[in-house]
Coordinates of C-alpha atoms and ligand atoms in Angstrom, one line a residue:
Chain A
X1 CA 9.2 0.2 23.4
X2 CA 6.6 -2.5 23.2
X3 CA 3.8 -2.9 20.7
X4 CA 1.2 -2.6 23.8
X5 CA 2.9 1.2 24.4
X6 CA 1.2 2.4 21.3
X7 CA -2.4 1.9 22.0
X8 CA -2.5 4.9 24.2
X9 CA -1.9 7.1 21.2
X10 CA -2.1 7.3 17.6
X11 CA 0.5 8.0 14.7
X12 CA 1.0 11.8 13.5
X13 CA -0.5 11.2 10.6
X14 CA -4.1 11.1 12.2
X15 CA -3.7 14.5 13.9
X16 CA -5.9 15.8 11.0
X17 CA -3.7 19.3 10.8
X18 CA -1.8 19.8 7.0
X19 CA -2.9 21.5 3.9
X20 CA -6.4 20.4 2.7
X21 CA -6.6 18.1 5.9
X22 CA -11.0 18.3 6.2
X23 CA -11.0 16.2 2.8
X24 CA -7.6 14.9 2.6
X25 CA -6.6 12.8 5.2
X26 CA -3.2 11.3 4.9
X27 CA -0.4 11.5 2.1
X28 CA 1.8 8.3 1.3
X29 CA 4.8 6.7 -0.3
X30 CA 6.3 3.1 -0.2
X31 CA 9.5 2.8 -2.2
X32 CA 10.0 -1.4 -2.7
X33 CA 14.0 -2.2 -2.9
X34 CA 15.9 -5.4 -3.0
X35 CA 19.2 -6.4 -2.0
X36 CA 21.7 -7.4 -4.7
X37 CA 22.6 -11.0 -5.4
X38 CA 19.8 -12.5 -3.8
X39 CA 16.6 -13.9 -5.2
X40 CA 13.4 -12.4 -4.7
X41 CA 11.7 -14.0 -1.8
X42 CA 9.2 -16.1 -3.0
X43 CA 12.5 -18.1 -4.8
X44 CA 14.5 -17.7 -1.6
X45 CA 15.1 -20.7 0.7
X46 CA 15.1 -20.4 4.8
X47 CA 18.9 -19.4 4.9
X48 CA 18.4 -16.4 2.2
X49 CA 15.4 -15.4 4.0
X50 CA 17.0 -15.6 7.7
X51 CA 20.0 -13.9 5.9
X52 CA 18.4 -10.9 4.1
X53 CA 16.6 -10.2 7.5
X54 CA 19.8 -9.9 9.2
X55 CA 21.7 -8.0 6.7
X56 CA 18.8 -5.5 5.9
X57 CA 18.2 -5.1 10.0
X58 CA 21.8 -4.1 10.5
X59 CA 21.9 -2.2 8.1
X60 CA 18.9 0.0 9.0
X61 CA 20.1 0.1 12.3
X62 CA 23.6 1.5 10.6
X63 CA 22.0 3.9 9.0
X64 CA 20.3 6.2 11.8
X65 CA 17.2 6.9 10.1
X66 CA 15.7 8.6 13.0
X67 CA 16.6 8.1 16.7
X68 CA 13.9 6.3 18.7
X69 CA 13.5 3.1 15.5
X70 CA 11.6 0.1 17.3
X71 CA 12.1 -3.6 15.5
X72 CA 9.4 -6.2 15.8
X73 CA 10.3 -9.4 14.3
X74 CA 6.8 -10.6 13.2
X75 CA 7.0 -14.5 13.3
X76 CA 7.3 -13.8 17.4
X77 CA 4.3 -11.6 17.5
X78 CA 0.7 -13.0 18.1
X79 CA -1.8 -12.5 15.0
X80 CA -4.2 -9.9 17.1
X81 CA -0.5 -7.7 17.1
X82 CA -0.4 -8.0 13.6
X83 CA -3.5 -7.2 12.5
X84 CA -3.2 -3.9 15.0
X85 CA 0.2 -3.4 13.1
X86 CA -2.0 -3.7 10.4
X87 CA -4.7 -1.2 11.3
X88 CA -2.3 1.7 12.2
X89 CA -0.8 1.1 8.6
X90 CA 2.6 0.1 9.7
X91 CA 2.4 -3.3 7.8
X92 CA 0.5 -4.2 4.6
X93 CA -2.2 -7.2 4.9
X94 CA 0.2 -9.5 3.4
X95 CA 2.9 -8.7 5.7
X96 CA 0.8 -9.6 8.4
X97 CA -0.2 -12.5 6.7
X98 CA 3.4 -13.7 5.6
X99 CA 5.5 -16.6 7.0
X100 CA 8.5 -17.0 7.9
X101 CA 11.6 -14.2 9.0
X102 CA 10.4 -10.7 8.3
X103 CA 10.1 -7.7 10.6
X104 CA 9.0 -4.3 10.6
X105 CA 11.0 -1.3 12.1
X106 CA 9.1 2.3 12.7
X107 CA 9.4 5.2 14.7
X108 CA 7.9 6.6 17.8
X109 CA 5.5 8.9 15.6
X110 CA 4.8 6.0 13.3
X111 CA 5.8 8.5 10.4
X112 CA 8.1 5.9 8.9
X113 CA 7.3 2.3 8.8
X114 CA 10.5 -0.2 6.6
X115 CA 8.9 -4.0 6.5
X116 CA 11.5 -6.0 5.8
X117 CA 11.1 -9.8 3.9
X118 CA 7.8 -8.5 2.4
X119 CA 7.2 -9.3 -1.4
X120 CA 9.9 -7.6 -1.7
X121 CA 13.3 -7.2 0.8
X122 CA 12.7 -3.9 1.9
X123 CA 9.8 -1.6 1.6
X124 CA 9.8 1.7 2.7
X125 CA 6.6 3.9 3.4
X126 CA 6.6 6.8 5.1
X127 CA 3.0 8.6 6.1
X128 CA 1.6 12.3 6.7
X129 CA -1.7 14.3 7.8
X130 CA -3.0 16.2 4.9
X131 CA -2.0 16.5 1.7
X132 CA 1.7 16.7 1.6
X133 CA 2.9 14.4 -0.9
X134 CA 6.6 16.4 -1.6
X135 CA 7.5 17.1 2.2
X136 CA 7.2 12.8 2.4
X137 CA 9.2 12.4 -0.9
X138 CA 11.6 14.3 1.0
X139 CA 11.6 12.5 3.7
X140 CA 11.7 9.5 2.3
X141 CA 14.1 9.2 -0.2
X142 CA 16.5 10.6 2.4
X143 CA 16.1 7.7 4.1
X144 CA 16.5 5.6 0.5
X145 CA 19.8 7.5 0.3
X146 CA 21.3 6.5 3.8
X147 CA 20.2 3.0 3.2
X148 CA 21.9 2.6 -0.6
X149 CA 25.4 3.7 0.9
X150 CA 24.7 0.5 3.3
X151 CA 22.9 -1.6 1.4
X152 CA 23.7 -3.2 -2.3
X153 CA 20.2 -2.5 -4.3
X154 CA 19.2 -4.2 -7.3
X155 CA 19.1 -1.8 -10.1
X156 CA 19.6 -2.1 -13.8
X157 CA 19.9 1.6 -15.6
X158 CA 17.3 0.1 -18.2
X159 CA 14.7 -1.2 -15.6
X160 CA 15.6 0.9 -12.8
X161 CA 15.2 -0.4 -9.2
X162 CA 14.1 -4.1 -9.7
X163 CA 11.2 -5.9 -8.0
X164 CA 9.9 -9.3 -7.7
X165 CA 6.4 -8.4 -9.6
X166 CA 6.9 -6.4 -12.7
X167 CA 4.1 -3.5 -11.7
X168 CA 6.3 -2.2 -9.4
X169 CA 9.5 -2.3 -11.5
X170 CA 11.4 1.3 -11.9
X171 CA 11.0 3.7 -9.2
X172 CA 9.6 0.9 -7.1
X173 CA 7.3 4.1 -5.8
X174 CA 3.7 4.1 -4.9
X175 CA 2.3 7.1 -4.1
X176 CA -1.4 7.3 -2.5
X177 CA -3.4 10.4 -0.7
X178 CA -6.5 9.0 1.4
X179 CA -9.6 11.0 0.9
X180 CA -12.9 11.2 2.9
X181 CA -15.2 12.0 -0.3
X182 CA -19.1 11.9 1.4
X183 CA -20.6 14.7 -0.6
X184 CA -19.2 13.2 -3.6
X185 CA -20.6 9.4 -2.7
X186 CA -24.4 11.1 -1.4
X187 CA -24.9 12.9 -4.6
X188 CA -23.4 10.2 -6.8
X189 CA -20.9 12.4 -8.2
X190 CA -17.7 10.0 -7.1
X191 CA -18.2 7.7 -10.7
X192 CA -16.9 11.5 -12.6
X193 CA -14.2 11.5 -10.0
X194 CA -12.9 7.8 -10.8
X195 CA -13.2 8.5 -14.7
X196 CA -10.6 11.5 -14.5
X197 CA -8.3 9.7 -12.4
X198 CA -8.3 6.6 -14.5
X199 CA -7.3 8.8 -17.3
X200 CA -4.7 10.0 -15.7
X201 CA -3.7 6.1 -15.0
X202 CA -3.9 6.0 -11.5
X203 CA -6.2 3.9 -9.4
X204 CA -9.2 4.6 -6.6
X205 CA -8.5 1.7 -3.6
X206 CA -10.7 1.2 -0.5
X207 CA -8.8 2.1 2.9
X208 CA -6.2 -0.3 3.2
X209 CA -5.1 -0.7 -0.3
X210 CA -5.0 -3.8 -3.1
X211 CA -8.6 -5.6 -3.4
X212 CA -10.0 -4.1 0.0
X213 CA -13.7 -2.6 0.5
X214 CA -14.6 1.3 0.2
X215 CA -16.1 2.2 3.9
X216 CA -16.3 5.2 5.4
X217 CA -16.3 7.3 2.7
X218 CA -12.6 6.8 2.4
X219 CA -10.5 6.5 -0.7
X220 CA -7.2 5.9 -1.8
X221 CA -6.0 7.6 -5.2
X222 CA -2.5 5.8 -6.4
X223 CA 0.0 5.5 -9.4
X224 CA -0.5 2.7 -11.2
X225 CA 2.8 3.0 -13.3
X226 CA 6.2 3.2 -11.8
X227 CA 8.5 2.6 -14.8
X228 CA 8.8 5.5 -17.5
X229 CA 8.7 8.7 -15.3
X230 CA 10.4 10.2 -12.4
X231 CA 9.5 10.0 -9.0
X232 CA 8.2 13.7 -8.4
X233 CA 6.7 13.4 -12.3
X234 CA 4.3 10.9 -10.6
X235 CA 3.8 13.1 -7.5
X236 CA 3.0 16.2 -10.3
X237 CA 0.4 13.8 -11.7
X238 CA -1.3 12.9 -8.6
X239 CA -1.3 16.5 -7.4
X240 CA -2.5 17.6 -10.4
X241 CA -5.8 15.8 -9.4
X242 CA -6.3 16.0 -6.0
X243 CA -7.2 20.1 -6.0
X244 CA -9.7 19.4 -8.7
X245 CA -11.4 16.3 -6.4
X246 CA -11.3 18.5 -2.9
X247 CA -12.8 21.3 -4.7
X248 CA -15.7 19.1 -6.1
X249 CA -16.1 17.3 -2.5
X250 CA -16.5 20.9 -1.2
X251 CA -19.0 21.9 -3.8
X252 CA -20.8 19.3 -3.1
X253 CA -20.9 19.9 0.4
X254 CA -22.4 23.4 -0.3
X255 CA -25.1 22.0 -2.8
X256 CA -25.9 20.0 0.0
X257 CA -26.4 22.9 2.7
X258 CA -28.0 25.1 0.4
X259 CA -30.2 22.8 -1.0
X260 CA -31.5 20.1 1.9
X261 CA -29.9 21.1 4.7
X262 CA -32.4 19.9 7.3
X263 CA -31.9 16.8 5.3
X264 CA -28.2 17.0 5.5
X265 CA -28.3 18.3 9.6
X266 CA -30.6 15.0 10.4
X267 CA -28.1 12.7 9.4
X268 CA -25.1 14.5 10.8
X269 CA -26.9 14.8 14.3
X270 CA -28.5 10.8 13.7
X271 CA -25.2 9.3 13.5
X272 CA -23.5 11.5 15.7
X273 CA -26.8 10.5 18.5
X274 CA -26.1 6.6 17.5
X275 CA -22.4 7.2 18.5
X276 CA -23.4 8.5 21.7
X277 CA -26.1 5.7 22.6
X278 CA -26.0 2.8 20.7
X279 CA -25.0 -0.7 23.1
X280 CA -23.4 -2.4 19.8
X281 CA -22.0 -1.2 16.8
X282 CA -20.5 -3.6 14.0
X283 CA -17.3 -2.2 12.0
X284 CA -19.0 -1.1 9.2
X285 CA -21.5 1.0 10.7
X286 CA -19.2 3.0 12.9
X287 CA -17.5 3.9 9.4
X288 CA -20.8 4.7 7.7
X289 CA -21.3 7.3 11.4
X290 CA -17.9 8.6 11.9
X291 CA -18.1 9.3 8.0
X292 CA -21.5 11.5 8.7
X293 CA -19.9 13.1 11.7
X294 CA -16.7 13.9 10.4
X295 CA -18.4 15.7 7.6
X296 CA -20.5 17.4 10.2
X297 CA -17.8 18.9 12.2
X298 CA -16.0 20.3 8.7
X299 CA -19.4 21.8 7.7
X300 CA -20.1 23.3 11.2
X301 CA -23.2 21.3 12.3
X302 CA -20.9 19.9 15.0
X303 CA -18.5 22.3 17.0
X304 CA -17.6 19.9 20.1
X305 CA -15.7 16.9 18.5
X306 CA -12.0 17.5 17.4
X307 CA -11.0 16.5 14.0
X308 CA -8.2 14.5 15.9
X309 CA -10.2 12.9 18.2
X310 CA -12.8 11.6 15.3
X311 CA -10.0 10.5 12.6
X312 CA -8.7 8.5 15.4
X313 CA -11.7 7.1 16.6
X314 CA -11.8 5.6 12.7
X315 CA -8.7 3.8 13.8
X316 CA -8.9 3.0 17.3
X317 CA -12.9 1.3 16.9
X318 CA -10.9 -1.7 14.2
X319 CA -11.3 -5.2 15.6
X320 CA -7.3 -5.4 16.0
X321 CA -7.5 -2.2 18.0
X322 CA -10.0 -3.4 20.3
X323 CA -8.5 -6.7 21.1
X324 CA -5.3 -4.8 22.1
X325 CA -7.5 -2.7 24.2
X326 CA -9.4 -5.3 26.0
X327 CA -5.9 -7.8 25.7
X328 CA -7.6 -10.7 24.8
X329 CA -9.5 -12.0 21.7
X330 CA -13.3 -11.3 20.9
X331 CA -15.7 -12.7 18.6
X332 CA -17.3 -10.0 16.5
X333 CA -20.5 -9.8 18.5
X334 CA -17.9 -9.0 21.7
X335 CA -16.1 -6.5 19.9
X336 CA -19.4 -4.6 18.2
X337 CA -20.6 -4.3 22.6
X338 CA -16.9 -3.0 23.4
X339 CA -17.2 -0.6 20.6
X340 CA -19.7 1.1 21.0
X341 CA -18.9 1.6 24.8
X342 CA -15.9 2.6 23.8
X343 CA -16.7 5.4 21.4
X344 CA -19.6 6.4 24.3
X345 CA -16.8 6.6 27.0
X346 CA -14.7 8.7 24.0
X347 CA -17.7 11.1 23.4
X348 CA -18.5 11.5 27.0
X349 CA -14.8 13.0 28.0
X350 CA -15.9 16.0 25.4
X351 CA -19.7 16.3 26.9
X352 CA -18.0 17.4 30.4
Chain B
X1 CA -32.9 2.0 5.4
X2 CA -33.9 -1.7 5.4
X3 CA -31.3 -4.4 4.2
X4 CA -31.7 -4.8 0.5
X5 CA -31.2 -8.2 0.5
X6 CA -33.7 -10.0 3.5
X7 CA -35.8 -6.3 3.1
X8 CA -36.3 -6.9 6.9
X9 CA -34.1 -5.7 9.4
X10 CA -32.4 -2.7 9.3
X11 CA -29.4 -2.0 7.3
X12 CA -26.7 -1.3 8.9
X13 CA -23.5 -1.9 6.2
X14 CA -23.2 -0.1 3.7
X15 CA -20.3 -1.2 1.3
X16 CA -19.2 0.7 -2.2
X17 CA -17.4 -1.5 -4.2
X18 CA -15.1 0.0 -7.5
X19 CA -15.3 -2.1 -10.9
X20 CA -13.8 -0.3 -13.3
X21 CA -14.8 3.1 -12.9
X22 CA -18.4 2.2 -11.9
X23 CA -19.2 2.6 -8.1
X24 CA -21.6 0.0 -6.6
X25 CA -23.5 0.9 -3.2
X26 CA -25.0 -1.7 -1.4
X27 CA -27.1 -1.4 2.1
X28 CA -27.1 -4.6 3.9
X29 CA -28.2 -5.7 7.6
X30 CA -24.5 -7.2 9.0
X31 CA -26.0 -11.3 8.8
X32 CA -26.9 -10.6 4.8
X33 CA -23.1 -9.1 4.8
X34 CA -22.0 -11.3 6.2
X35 CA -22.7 -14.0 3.4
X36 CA -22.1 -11.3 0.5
X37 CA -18.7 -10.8 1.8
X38 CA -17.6 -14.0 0.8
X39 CA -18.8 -13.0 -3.3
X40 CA -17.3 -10.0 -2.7
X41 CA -14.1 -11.4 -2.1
X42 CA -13.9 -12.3 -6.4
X43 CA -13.3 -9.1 -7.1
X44 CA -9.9 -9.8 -9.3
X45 CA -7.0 -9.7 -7.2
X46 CA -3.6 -7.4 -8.7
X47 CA -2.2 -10.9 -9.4
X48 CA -5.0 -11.9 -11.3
X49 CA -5.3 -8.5 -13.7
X50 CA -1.2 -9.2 -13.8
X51 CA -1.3 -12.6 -15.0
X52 CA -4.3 -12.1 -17.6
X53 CA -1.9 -9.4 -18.6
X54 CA 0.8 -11.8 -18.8
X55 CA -1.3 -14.0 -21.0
X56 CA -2.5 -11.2 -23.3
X57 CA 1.1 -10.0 -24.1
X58 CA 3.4 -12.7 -24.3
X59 CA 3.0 -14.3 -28.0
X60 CA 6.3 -15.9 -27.7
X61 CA 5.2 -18.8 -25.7
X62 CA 6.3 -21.1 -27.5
X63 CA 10.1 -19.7 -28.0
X64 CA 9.9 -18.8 -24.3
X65 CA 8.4 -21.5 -23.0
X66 CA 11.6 -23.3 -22.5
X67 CA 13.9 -20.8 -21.0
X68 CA 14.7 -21.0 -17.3
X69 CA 16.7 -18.5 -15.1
X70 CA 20.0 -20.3 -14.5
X71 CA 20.4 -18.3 -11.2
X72 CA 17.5 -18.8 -9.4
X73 CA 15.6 -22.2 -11.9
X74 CA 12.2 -19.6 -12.0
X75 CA 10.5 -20.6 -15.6
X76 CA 9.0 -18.1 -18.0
X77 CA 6.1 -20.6 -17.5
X78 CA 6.2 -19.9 -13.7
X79 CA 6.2 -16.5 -14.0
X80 CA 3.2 -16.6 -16.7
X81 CA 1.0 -18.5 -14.4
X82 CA 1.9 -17.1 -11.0
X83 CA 3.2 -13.2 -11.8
X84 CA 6.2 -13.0 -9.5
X85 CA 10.1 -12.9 -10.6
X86 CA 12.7 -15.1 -8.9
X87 CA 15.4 -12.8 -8.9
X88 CA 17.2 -9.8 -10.4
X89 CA 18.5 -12.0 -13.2
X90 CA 15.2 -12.5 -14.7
X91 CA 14.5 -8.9 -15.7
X92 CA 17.7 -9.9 -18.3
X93 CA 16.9 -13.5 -18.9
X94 CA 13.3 -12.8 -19.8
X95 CA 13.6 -9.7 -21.6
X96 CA 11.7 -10.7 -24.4
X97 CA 8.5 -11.6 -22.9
X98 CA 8.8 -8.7 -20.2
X99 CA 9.0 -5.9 -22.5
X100 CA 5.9 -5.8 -24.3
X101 CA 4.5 -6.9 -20.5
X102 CA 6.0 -3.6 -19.5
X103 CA 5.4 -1.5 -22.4
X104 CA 1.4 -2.6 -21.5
X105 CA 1.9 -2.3 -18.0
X106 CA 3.7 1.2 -18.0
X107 CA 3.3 2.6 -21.0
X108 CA 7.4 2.8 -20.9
X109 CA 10.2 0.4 -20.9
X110 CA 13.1 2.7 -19.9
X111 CA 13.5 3.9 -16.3
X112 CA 13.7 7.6 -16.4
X113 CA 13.8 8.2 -12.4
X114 CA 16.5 7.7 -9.2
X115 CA 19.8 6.6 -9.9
X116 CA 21.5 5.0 -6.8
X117 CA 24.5 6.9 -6.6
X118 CA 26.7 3.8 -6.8
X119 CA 25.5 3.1 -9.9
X120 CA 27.1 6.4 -11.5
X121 CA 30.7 4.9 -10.4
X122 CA 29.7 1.0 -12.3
X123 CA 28.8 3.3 -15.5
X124 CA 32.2 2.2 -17.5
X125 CA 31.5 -1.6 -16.2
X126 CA 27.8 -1.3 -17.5
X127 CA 28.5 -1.4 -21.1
X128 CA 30.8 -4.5 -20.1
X129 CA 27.9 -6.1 -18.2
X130 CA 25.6 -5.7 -21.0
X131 CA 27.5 -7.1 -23.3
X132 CA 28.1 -10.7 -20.9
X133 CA 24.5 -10.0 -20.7
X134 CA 23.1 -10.5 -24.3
X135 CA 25.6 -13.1 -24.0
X136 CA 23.9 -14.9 -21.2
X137 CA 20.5 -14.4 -23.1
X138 CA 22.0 -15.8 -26.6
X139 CA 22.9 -18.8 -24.5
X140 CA 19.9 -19.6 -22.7
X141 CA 18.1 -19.5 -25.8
X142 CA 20.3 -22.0 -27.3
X143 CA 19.9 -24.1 -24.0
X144 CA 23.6 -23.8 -23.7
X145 CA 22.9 -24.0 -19.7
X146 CA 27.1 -24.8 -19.3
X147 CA 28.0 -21.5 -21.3
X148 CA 25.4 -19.5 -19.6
X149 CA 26.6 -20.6 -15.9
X150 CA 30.0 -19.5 -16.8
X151 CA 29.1 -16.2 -17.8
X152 CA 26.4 -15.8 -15.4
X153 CA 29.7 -16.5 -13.0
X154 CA 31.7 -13.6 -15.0
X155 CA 28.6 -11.1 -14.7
X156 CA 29.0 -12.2 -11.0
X157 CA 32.5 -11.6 -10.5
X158 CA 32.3 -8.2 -12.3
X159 CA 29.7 -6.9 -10.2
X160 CA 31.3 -8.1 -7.3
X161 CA 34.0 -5.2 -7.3
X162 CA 31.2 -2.6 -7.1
X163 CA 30.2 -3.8 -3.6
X164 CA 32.5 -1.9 -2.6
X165 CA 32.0 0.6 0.5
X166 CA 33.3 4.2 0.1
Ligands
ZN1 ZN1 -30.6 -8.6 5.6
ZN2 ZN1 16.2 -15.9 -11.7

């Protein structure tokens, strides 16, 4: 498998099928780990580093995690390949942006992702459509089990799993759902959602985690603490929430059909029109439209677009993507003219 | 929608940025975004909140201030200003400042969840390790770097034997 093989298709997790999937679109965990005896990376010199890549690449390979596990050794990799790794949430932004020995192995489905020599040694994340949070638990700390008979972690029964920044000490778990919210953001109802789930001390991202942008409706609800409960206690916390914010999302929703929904139709149709004819589209706007459309199709207005086919175009239309697609680099005005004759070309396959 | 900023052409980002709880919209044509982006970008970063953090909770400066890991040479005054650990050792050599840190950060200083199954077989060799452990700590305090490389060499050598495979 080459990195080039998956541009034809996207990862399970975008198929849009799973329990609550018209609001919730993906379920998440990353579990950070490092290897015994060894500094933390940013104290490790180039022989740690090359070593720790070695060991913990063997030893994932040992472990048979699943049956079709690519590697990509990211220092050989060109920076429009990372930034696609980037896009299809395999690696994290700083991965990407990392130097030095460090690697990423994932599977055919792109389910599971391990990046290895991140901030910390290993982190593993494993991903999901809808909102699923025990079934990837369950998957994933399988996988933490076959790795700790290989690999030496660093654990201490007071501080639990230990990690090079102190936020992530304990379970080293970060759990996240990714939510497309538009009634919510419309009616100016999300700041209520934000105040109950900072009580509950977990934290409202943008779509690719840590400091990025809100776009596209799309939002990332996480644990902020990992030390002082169990794994599935912080699962049981964020689950607790998510019902309460799907059921608001869809009340809104119907306050908006009942109460403006010519209002409401005009903007579906607009930005599903703009799709199909605009001659450039910048990355934010096709957010702002596929946002508009998406909730469209889950309200009715649209019938003709899968839910698939629109959660990928979310994915596929990122600047990374489209460099991949074209195989060469683009400045932005290049890429907004290839976008938008992209998603046209996209739409058009459901017109006939 | 006209762009907010140059109220001329026509708005075609529209960004939502979280502070706090408070959600900001703003409806900008891309050039205006463009340059906004760029004051976006001091939205405090998790390494920033951490180390303001740091700096809230750690009174002890000046009894800390002098202690260095003898495993990996990482300061306590490194990790104030940049937030990052050096290695596993550090948890134990800067105990003091890291638990209020924690308690702050986590509202808990105990781990409660996962227990690598290894770590069940090591339990009789724990109470041992923590024990060369407050050792270690006593020592570093007292700058006593010789007597804290030979027991950070014991604490080596007894975790050694749990490496084993079976
Ligand atoms: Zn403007
Ligand atoms: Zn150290």
């Amino acid at each position: 498998m080459k990195i080039s093989d998956l541009t034809d298709n996207t990862g399970e997790w975008l198929r849009g099928t799973g329990p609550d999937s018209d609001i919730v679109i993906s379920s998440r965990i990353r579990l950070a780990r490092n290897v015994a005896r060894f500094p933390f990376l940013s104290r490790a010199n180039v022989k740690q580093k090359t070593e720790l890549e070695e060991i913990i690449r063997d030893k994932i390979k040992e472990s048979e995690i699943t049956q079709d596990l690519f590697y990509v050794n990211l220092a050989d990799v060109s920076p429009v390949d990372r930034l696609f790794l980037v896009e299809r949430h395999l690696i994290s932004r700083e991965h990407a942006g990392g130097e030095g020995v460090r690697g990423v192995a994932f599977g055919k489905s792109e389910t599971i992702s391990l990046m290895v020599n991140e901030e910390d040694h290993l982190r593993i994340q494993v991903i999901r459509s809808g909102f699923e949070l025990k079934e990837t638990w369950k998957t994933i700390d399988d996988i933490d089990n076959k790795l700790e008979k290989k690999i030496n972690y660093a654990y201490s029964s007071r501080f639990g799993y230990l990690t090079s920044c102190p936020t992530n000490v304990g379970t080293g778990m970060r759990a996240s759902v990714m939510l497309h919210l538009p009634a919510l953001g419309m009616t100016h109802h999300i700041e209520k959602v934000f105040n109950a789930v900072v009580k509950l001390g977990l934290v409202v991202r943008g779509m690719y985690g840590e400091g990025t942008q809100v776009s596209g409706d799309l939002y990332q609800i996480s644990n902020q603490f990992t030390l002082g409960k169990s794994e599935l206690e912080i699962i049981e916390i964020i689950e607790s929430v998510i019902p309460r914010i799907t059921s608001y999302e869809r009340m809104a929703r119907k306050a908006l059909v009942s109460e403006s929904r010519e209002q409401l139709e005009d903007r579906v149709w607009r930005s599903y029109g703009m799709l199909k004819v605009a001659r450039t589209i910048s990355s934010d706007e096709i957010l702002h439209l596929l946002s508009q459309v998406r909730m469209g199709v889950n309200l009715g207005i649209i019938n003709d677009i899968q839910m698939k086919t629109l959660n990928e175009l979310f994915i596929l239309t990122l600047p990374g993507h489209l460099q991949k697609l074209e195989g060469r680099e683009l400045t932005s005005a290049q890429r907004n003219i290839i976008r938008a004759s992209y998603v046209r070309k996209r739409l058009e396959k459901i017109e006939s | 929608m006209k762009c907010e900023s140059c109220n001329k052409k026509h708005a075609t980002v529209h960004l939502t940025e979280i502070v706090g709880t408070a959600k900001k919209e703003r409806h900008l044509c891309e050039e205006c975004a463009q340059t906004v982006n760029t004051q976006l970008a001091k939205i405090p970063t998790p390494t920033e909140i951490l180390t303001s953090l740091i700096n809230q909770v750690a009174p002890e400066i000046n009894e800390m201030s002098k202690i260095s890991c003898p495993v990996c040479g990482l300061s306590y005054l490194d990790f104030r200003s940049h937030g990052r650990l050096g290695c596993p050792m550090d948890y134990t050599i800067f105990r003091k400042g890291l638990i209020p840190l924690l308690e702050k950060m986590h509202g808990s200083t105990q781990h409660v969840g996962k227990v690598p199954s290894r770590a069940g077989k090591e339990l009789i060799k724990k109470n041992e390790l923590m024990q060369l452990r407050s050792e270690l700590n006593k020592a570093v305090e007292k700058e006593d770097y010789e007597k804290a490389a030979d027991l950070r060499d014991k604490i080596y050598e007894l975790s050694g034997d749990n490496n084993n495979e079976d």
